[in-house]
XYZ file of C-alpha atoms in Angstrom:
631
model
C -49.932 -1.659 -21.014
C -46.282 -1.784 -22.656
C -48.028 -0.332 -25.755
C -49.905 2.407 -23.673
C -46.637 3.347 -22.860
C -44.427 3.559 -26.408
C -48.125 5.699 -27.093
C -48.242 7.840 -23.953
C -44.509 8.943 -24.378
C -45.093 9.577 -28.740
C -48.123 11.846 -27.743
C -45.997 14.119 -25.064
C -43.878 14.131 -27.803
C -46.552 15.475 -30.430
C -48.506 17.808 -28.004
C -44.730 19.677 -27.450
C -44.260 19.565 -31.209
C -47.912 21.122 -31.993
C -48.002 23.483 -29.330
C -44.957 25.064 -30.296
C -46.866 25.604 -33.982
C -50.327 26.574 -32.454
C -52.008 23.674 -33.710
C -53.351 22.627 -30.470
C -56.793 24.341 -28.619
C -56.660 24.178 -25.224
C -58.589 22.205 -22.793
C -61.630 23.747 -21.926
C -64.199 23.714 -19.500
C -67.612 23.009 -20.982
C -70.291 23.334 -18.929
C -72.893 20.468 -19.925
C -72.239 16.587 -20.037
C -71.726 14.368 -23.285
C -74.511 13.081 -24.210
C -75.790 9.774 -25.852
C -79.035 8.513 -26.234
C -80.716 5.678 -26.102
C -84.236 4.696 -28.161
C -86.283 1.684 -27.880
C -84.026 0.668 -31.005
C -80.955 0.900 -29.305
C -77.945 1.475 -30.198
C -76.821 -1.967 -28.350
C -73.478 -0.713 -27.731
C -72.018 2.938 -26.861
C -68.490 3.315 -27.092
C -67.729 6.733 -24.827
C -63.916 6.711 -26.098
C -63.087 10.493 -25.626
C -66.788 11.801 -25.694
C -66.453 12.082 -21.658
C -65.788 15.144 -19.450
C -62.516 14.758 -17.353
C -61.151 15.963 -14.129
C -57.507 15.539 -13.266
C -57.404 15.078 -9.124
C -53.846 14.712 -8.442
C -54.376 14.309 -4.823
C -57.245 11.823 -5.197
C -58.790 13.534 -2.482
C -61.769 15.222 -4.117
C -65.740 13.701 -3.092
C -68.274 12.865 -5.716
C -69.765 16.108 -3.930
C -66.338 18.166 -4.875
C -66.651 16.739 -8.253
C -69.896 17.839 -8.817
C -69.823 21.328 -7.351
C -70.097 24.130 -10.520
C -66.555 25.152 -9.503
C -65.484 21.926 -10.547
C -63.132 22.294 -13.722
C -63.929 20.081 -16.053
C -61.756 19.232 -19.357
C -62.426 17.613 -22.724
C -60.359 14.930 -23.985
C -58.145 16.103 -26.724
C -56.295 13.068 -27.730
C -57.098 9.985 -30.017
C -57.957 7.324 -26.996
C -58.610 8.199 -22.972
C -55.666 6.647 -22.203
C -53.274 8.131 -19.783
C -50.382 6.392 -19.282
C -48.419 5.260 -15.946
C -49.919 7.769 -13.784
C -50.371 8.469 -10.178
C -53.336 10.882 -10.411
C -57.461 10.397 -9.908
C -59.128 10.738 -13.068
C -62.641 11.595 -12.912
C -64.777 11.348 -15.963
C -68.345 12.022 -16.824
C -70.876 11.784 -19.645
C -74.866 11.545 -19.915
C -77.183 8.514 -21.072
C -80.717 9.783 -22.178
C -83.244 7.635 -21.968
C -85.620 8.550 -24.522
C -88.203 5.555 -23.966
C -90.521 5.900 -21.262
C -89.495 3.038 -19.470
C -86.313 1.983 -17.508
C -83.429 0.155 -19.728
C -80.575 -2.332 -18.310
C -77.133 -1.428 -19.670
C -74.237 -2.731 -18.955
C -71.053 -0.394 -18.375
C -67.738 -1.937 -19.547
C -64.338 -0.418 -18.800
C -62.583 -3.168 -20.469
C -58.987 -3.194 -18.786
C -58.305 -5.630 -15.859
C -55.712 -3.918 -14.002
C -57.065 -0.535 -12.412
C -56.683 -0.016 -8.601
C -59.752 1.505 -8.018
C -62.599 1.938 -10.145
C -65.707 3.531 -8.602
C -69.152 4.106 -10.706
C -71.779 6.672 -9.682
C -75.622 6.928 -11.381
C -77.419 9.673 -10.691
C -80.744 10.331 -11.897
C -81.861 14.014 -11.497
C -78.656 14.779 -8.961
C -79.883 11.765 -6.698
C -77.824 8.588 -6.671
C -79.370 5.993 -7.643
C -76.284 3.343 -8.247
C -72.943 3.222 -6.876
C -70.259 0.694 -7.287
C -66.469 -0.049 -5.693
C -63.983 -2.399 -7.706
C -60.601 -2.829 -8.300
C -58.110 -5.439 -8.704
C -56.983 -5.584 -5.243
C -60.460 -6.712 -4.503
C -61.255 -11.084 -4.734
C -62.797 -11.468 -8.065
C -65.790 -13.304 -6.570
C -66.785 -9.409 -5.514
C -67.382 -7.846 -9.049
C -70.997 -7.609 -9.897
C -69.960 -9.263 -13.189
C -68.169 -12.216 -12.965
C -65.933 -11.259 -16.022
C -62.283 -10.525 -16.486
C -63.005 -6.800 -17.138
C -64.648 -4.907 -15.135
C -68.421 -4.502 -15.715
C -71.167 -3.001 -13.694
C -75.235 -3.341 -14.103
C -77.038 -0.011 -14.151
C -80.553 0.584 -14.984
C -81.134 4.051 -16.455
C -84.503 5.576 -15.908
C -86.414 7.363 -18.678
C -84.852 10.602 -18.989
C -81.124 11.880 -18.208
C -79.123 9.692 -17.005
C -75.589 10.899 -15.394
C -72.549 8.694 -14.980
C -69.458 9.449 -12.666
C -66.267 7.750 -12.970
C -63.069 7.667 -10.448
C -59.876 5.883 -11.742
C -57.218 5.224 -9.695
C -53.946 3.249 -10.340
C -50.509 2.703 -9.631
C -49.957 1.647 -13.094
C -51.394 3.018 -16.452
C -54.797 4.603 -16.229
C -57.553 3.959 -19.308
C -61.043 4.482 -19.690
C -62.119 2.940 -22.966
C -65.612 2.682 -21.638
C -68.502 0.798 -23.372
C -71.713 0.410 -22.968
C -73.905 -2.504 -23.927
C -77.216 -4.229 -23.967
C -76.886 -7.184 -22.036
C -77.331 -9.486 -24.486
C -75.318 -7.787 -27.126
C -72.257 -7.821 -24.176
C -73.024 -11.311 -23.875
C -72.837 -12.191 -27.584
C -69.516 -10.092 -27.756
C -68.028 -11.623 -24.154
C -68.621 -14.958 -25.741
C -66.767 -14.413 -29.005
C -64.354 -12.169 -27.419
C -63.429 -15.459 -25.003
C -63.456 -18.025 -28.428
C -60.408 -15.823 -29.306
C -58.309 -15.247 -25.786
C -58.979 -19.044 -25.428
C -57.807 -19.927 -28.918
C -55.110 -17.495 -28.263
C -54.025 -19.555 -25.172
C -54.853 -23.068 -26.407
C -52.574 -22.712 -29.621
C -49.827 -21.297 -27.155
C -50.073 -24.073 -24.992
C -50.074 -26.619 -27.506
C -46.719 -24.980 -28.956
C -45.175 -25.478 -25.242
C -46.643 -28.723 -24.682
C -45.285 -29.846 -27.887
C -41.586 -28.512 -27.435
C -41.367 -30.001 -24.518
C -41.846 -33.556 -25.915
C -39.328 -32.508 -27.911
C -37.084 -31.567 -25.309
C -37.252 -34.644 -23.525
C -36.176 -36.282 -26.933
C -33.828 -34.101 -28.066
C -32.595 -33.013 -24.608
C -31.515 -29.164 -26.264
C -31.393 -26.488 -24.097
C -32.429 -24.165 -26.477
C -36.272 -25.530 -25.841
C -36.038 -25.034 -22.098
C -35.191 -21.185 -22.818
C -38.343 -21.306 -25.681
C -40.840 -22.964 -23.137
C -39.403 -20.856 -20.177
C -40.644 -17.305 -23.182
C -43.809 -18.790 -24.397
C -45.248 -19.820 -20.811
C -44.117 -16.463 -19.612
C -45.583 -14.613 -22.285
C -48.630 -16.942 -22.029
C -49.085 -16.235 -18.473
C -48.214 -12.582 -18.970
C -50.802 -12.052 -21.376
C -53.324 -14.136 -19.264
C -52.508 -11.636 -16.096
C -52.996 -8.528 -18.798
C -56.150 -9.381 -19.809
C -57.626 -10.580 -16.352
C -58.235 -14.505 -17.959
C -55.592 -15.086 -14.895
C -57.522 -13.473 -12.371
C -60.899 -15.168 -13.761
C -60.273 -18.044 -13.916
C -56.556 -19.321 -12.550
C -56.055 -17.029 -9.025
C -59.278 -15.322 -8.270
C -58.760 -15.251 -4.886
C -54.619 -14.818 -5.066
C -55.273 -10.579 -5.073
C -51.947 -10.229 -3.524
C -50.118 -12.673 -6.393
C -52.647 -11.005 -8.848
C -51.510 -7.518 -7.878
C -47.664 -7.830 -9.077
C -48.262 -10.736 -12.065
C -47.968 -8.410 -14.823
C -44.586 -7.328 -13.742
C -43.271 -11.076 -12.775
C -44.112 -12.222 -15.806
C -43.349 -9.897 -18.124
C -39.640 -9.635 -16.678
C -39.478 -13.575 -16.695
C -40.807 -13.068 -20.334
C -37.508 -10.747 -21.222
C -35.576 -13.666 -19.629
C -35.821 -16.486 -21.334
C -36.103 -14.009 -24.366
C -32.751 -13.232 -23.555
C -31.352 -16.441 -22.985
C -33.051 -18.060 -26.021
C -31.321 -15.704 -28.029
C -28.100 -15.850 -26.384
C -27.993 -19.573 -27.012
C -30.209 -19.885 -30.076
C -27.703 -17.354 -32.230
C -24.187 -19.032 -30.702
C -23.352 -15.534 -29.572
C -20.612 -16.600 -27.121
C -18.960 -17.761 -30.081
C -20.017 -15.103 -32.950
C -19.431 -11.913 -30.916
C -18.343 -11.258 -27.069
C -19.398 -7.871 -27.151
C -23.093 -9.582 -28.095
C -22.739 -12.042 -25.566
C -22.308 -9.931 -22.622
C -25.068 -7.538 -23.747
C -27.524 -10.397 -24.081
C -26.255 -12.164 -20.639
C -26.216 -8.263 -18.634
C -29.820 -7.801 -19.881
C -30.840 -11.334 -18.666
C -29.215 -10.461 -15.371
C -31.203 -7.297 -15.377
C -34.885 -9.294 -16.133
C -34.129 -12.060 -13.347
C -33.365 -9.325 -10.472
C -36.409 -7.129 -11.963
C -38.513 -10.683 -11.722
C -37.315 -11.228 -8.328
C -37.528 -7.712 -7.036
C -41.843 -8.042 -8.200
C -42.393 -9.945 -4.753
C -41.116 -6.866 -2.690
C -40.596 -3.836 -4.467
C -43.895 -1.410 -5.336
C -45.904 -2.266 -8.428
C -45.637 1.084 -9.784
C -41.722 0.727 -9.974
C -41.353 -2.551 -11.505
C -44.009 -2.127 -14.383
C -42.296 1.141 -15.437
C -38.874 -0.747 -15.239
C -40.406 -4.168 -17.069
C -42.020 -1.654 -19.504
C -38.845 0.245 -20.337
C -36.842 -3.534 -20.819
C -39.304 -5.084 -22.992
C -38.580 -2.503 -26.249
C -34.577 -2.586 -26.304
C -34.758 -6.348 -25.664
C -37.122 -7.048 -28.622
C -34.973 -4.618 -31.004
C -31.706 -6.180 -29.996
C -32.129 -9.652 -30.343
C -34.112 -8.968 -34.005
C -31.382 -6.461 -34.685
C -28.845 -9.653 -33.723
C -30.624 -12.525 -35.742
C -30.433 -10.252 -38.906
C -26.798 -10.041 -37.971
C -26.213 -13.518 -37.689
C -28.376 -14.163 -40.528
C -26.183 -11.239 -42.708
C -22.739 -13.094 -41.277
C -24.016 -16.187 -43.131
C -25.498 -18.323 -40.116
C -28.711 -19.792 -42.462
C -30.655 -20.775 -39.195
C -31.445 -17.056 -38.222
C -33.629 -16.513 -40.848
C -36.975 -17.812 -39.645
C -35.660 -16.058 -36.575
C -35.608 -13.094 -38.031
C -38.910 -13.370 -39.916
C -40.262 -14.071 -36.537
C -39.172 -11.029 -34.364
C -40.395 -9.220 -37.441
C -43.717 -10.345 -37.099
C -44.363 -9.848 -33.602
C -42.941 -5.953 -33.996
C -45.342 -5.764 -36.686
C -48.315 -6.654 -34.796
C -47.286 -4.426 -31.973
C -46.553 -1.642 -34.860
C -50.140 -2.232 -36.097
C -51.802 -1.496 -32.645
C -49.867 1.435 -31.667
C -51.299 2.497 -35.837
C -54.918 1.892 -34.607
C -54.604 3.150 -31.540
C -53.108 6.444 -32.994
C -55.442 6.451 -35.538
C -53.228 5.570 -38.618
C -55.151 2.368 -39.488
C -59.060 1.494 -39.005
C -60.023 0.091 -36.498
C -61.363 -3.830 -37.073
C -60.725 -7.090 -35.940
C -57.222 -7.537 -37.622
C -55.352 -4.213 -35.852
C -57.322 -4.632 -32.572
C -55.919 -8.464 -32.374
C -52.397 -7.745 -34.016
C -50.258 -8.192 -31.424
C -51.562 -11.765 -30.345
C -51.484 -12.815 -34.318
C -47.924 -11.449 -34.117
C -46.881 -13.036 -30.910
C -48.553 -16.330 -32.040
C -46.690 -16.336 -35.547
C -43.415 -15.552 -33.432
C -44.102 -18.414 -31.496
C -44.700 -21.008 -34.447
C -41.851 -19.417 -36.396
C -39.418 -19.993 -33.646
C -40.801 -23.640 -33.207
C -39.631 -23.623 -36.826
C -36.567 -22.084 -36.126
C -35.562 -24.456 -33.645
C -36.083 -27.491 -36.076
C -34.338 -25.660 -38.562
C -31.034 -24.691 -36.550
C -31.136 -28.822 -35.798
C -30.973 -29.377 -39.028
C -28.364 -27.447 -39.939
C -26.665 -28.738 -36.937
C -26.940 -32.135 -38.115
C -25.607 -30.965 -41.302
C -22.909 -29.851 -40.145
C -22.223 -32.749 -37.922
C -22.541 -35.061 -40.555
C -19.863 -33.231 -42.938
C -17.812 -33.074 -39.252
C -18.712 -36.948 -39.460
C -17.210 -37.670 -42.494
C -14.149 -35.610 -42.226
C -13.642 -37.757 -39.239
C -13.993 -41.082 -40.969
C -11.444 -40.258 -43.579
C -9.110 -39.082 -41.062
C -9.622 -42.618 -39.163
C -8.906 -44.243 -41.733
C -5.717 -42.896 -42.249
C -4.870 -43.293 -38.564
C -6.252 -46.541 -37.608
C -3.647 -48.771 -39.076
C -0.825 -46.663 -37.392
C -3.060 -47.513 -34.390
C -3.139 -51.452 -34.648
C 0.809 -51.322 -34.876
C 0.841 -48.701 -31.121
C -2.263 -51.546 -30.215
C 0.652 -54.405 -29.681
C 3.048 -52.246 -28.217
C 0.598 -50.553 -25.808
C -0.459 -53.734 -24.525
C 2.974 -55.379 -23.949
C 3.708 -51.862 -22.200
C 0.659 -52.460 -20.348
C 1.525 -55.985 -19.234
C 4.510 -55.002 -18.249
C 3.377 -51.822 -15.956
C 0.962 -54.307 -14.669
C 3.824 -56.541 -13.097
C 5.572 -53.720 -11.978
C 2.695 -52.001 -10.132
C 1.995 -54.804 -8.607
C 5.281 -55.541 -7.189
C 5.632 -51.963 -5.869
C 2.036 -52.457 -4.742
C 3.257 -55.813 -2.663
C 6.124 -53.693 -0.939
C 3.985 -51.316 -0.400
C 1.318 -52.985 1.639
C 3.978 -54.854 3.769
C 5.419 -51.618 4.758
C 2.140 -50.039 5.327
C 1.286 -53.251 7.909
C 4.897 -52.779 9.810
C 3.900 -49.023 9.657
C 0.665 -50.088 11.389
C 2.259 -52.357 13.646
C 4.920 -49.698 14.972
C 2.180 -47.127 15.384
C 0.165 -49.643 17.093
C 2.905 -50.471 19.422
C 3.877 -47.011 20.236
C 0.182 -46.336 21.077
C 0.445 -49.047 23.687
C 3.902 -47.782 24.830
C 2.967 -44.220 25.265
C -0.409 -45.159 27.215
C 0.792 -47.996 29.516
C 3.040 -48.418 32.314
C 5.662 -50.772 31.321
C 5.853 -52.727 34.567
C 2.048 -53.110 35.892
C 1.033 -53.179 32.366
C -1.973 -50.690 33.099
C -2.623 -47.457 31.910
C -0.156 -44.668 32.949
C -0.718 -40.803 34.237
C -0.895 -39.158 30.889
C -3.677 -41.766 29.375
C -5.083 -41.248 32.703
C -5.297 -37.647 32.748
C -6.680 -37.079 29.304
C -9.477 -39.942 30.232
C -9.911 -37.615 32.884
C -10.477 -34.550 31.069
C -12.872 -36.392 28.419
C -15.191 -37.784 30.674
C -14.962 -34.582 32.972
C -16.689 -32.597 29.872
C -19.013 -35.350 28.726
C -20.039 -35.807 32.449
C -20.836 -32.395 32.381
C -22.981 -32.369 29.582
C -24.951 -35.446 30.527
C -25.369 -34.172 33.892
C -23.907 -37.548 35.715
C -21.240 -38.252 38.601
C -17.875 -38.849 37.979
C -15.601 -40.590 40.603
C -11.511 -40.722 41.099
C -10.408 -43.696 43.534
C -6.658 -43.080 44.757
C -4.742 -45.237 46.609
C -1.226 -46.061 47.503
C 0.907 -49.333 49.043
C 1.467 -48.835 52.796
C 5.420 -47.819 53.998
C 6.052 -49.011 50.176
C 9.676 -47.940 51.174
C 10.601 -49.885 53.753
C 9.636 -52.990 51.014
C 12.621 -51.727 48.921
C 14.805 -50.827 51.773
C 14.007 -54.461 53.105
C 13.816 -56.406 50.029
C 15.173 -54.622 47.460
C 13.865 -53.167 44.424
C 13.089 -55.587 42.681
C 10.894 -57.009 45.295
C 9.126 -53.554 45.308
C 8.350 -53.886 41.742
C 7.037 -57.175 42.224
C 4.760 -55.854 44.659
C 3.437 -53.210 42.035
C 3.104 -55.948 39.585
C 0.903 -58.048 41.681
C -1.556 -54.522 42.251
C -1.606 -54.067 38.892
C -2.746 -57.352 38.127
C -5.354 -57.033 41.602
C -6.585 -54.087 39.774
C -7.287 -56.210 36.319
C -9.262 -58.439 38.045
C -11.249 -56.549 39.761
C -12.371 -53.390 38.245
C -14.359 -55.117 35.274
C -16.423 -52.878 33.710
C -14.798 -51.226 30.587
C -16.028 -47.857 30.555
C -13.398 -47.755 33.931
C -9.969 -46.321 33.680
C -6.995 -47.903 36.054
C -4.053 -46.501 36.533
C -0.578 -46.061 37.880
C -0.568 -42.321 38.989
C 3.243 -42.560 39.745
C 5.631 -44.574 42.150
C 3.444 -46.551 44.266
C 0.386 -44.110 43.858
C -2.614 -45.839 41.582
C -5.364 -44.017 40.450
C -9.356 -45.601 39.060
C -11.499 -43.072 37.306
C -15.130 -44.430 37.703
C -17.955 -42.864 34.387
C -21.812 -42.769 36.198
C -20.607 -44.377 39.712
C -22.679 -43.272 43.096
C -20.607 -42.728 46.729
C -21.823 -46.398 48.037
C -21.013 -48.305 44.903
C -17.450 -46.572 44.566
C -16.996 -47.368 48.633
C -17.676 -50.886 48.059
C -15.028 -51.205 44.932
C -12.192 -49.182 47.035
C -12.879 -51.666 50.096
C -13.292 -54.892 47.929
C -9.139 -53.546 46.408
C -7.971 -52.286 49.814
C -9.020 -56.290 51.011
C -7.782 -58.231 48.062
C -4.286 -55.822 48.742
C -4.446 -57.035 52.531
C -4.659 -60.431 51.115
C -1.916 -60.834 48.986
C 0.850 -62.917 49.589
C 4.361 -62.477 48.041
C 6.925 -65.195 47.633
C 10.471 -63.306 46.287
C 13.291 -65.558 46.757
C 12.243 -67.567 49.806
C 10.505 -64.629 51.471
C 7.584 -63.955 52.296
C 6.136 -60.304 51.603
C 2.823 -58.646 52.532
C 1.809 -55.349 52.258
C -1.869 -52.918 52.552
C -2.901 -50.255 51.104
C -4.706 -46.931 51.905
C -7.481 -45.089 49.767
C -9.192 -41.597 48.952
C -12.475 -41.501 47.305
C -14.082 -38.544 45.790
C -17.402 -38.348 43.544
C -19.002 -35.346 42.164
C -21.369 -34.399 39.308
C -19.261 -31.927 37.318
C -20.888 -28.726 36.031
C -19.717 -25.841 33.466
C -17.854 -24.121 36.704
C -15.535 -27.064 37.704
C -12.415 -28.622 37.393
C -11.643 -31.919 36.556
C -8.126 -31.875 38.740
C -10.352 -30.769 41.823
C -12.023 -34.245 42.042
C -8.215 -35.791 42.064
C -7.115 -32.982 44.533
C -10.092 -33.808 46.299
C -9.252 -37.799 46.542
C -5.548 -37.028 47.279
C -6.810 -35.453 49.976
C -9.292 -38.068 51.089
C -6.428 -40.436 51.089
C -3.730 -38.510 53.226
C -6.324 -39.017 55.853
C -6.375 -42.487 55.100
C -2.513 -42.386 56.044
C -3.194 -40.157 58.875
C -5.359 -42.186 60.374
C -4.080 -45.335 60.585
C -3.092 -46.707 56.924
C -4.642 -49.600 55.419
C -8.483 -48.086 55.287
C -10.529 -46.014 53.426
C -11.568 -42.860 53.119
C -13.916 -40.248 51.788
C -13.379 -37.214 50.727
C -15.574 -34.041 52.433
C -16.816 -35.906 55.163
């Protein structure tokens, strides 16, 4: 298809040139079919090449009826091959069998190119259709009549004329090489024609297969960019010649249908990076470097952009990368090889062989050269002695690597030698420096980690100083209020019931007015120490809220359970018994309990608001009880 293209482009090039002189008849219209005929003899094998009528239908909208009206305007083929190029019209073509034995004859019609859209087959015998057939590689393979990568179709041509219709349709390049062949003389010709694609392959794979053993041993990059070309261009060519289709993804039409393109831009790739790296541009020439890495970046986003992007679009732009790329990086191993790097030169020698195989086909396919087995399989001769040259290549850059490193080597030594006994005298003194630091680290290190443990201590300590009252020895507000607010949003997102238990000491100031302060701090002393012994469970938080005023925040309590823990305090208050200088003090407590199961639209300080609340009705009603909030 690349070739197709170089010719396609050369021949608009020569039909302007000869037109201008004259030199060119026009298409006409003839008004009979080509004809070829058959004997009992043979021949075994027709090749139609150019002997076919053509219609152009740019619409694709004309009916084998259309086609075959006598209005129709039929064309000859003026031009070396029927090969049209990236295209997006219908080309019809016809031509005429005769039969000249008196009895029917199985042929075998052969358009041998795998990647056509649509290709569509009418026999007619006498105007009256006799076979008709529908292919194209967006069908599964398993639907060709043929299971072979090209596509061929079974017709049976009766004694007599024998007319043959064929529509082409593609969104890439359009060719109708057709042949014709006796079955067993296609057979014969399939076989040897596979022999060669599979000898083709096999000596391909054994060349990646082999340099990657070496990779593993060697661990170069330089054969991860060779393996990453030749299975691309392996797989390309595969895809090209419908082997792929055959025989690896016959039912993959989708992955089938935009192949070509992936591979061929992954081919340009790793021909890119090989070349980058291979050649030590980055080093020989910046201005070579950047062309090399820009082109790469070009191939990867025109391999990526395959999986979305129309078919038609990325073979054109694959087809127009492929020809600079291969000049540039020959152009750039002659370079090298001229600046006096050595290693380019089986480089070189194999670039040059691959363009010459490719030169050879576009010869033959012009015309230049004969055709024969050696110009119709040029391009895979030159592609596989580009492979094996640039194995080659590869061991010969090492080599010269190694040379290099060994003179590298040897410098080295001599300059060791001239350094190492100024090194044995720095040895002693190093070491007695080292000793020395040694002692001295460590002795910073000591100071250090005993002022790192007072540090810890003092933090520790202020922790506990700003979180605890300093004369129940329970938590104070502030740790209280952040508990709060923690367990108000994790209560909400669990979805369980938070409670607040506040409570204060009865007429706590008539105890100082009576007693004297320090009597009323005895008295909160002795709550605070009621409240350690009672409210057990650690995921509880106790409190003094401020003055006299205590505060427990209960995580996952119910309304019973928290009554039962604010009676069992207000009791064990009732209950205690103060001795403070020969005097005897008692004292009670009232309560306010509140529980609720918080949600996204409430407020933590509600459910204290709410037990404040519950508890100045405690007061109000008699001190020394408890009481509920909201009921």
């Amino acid at each position: 298809m690349l070739i197709n293209e170089i010719k396609r482009r050369l021949l608009v090039f020569l039909i302007a040139a000869l037109s201008s002189f004259g030199l060119l008849a026009q298409d006409v219209a003839p008004d009979t079919f080509r004809d070829f005929t058959l004997t009992g003899a043979g021949p075994e094998r027709i090749d139609v090449s150019t002997r076919m009528g053509l219609l152009i239908d740019p619409e694709g909208a004309l009916s084998l009826d259309q086609v075959m009206a006598p209005q129709s305007t039929w064309q000859t083929i003026n031009r070396s091959a029927p090969n049209f190029g990236f295209t997006s019209d219908t080309y019809w073509f016809r031509f005429v069998i005769q039969n000249a034995s008196d009895r029917p004859v199985n042929r075998l019609v052969e358009l041998p190119f795998a990647f056509l859209d649509e290709v569509r087959l009418y026999h007619l015998v006498g105007g009256v259709l006799k076979t008709t057939y529908a292919l194209g590689d967006a069908q599964p393979f398993a639907l060709r009549p043929v299971q072979h990568p090209h596509f061929v179709m079974p017709v049976t041509l009766s004694p007599g004329s024998n007319q043959i219709y064929l529509r082409l349709a593609s969104t890439g390049t359009v060719e109708a090489t057709l042949r014709v062949w006796a079955p067993l003389a296609f057979q014969t010709a399939s076989q040897e024609e596979g022999l060669l694609q599979g000898a083709f392959a096999g000596v391909l794979l054994i060349m990646v297969i082999y340099n990657l053993f070496l990779f593993f041993s060697i661990r170069d990059l330089n054969y991860v960019y060779f393996i990453g070309f030749a299975t691309s261009y392996l797989l390309f060519h595969l895809s090209l010649s419908g082997y792929a289709f055959a025989y690896l993804w016959p039912d993959a039409v989708n992955w089938n249908s935009y192949a070509i393109s992936t591979f061929a831009a992954s081919t340009t790739l790793f021909t890119c990076l090989f070349a980058n790296s291979f050649l030590k541009l980055k080093h020989a020439s910046v201005a070579a470097y950047r062309l090399l890495n820009a082109l790469a970046i070009a191939s990867g986003a025109l391999m990526l952009s395959t999986f979305f992007l129309p078919f038609s679009v990325t073979i054109r732009v694959a087809a127009s990368l492929v020809i600079p790329v291969t000049v540039i990086v020959l152009l750039l191993g002659y370079w090298r090889w001229w600046r006096g790097a050595q290693f380019a030169r089986f480089y070189c020698l194999a670039w040059t062989a691959a363009l010459i195989g490719l030169a050879v086909l576009a010869a033959q396919k012009f015309g230049i050269v004969p055709t024969g087995f050696w110009t119709i399989n040029a391009p895979q001769i030159g592609i596989l002695l580009l492979v094996v040259l640039l194995s080659f290549t590869l061991a010969d850059r090492i080599n010269s690597d190694r040379s290099l490193r060994l003179e590298a080597q040897a410098e080295a030594l001599d300059s060791e030698r001239a350094t190492r006994a100024a090194q044995t005298a720095l040895i002693a003194v190093q070491e007695q420096a080292n000793v020395n630091l040694e002692k001295r680290v460590q002795a910073r290190t000591n100071d250090l980690n005993q002022t790192l443990e007072k540090l810890q201590i003092a933090n520790n300590r202020l922790q506990h100083l700003s979180t605890t009252d300093g004369l129940t020895q329970i938590s104070n507000r502030a740790f209280f209020d952040q508990s709060l607010q923690t367990e108000h949003r994790r209560a909400t997102r669990m979805g369980t019931s938070l409670s607040v238990i506040l409570f204060d000491i009865d007429h706590f100031k008539n105890v100082n007015d009576t007693y004297g302060h320090p009597a009323g701090d005895e008295c909160l002393r002795a709550v605070g120490e009621v409240l350690r012994a009672k409210v057990l469970r650690g995921e509880d938080v106790v409190a003094r809220y401020g003055g006299e005023e205590f505060a427990l925040l209960r995580v996952n309590a119910n309304m019973s359970n928290s009554l039962a823990v604010a009676e069992e305090l207000r009791a064990a208050i009732e209950n205690l018994c103060l001795d403070i200088e020969g005097q005897t003090i008692r004292f009670t407590a009232s309560f306010g309990v509140a529980i609720d199961t918080p949600t996204g639209n409430s407020n933590a300080q509600d459910l204290v608001n709410d037990a404040d609340k519950a508890l100045y009705r405690a007061k109000s009603e008699g001190r020394n009880c408890v009481r509920v909030a909201n009921t």
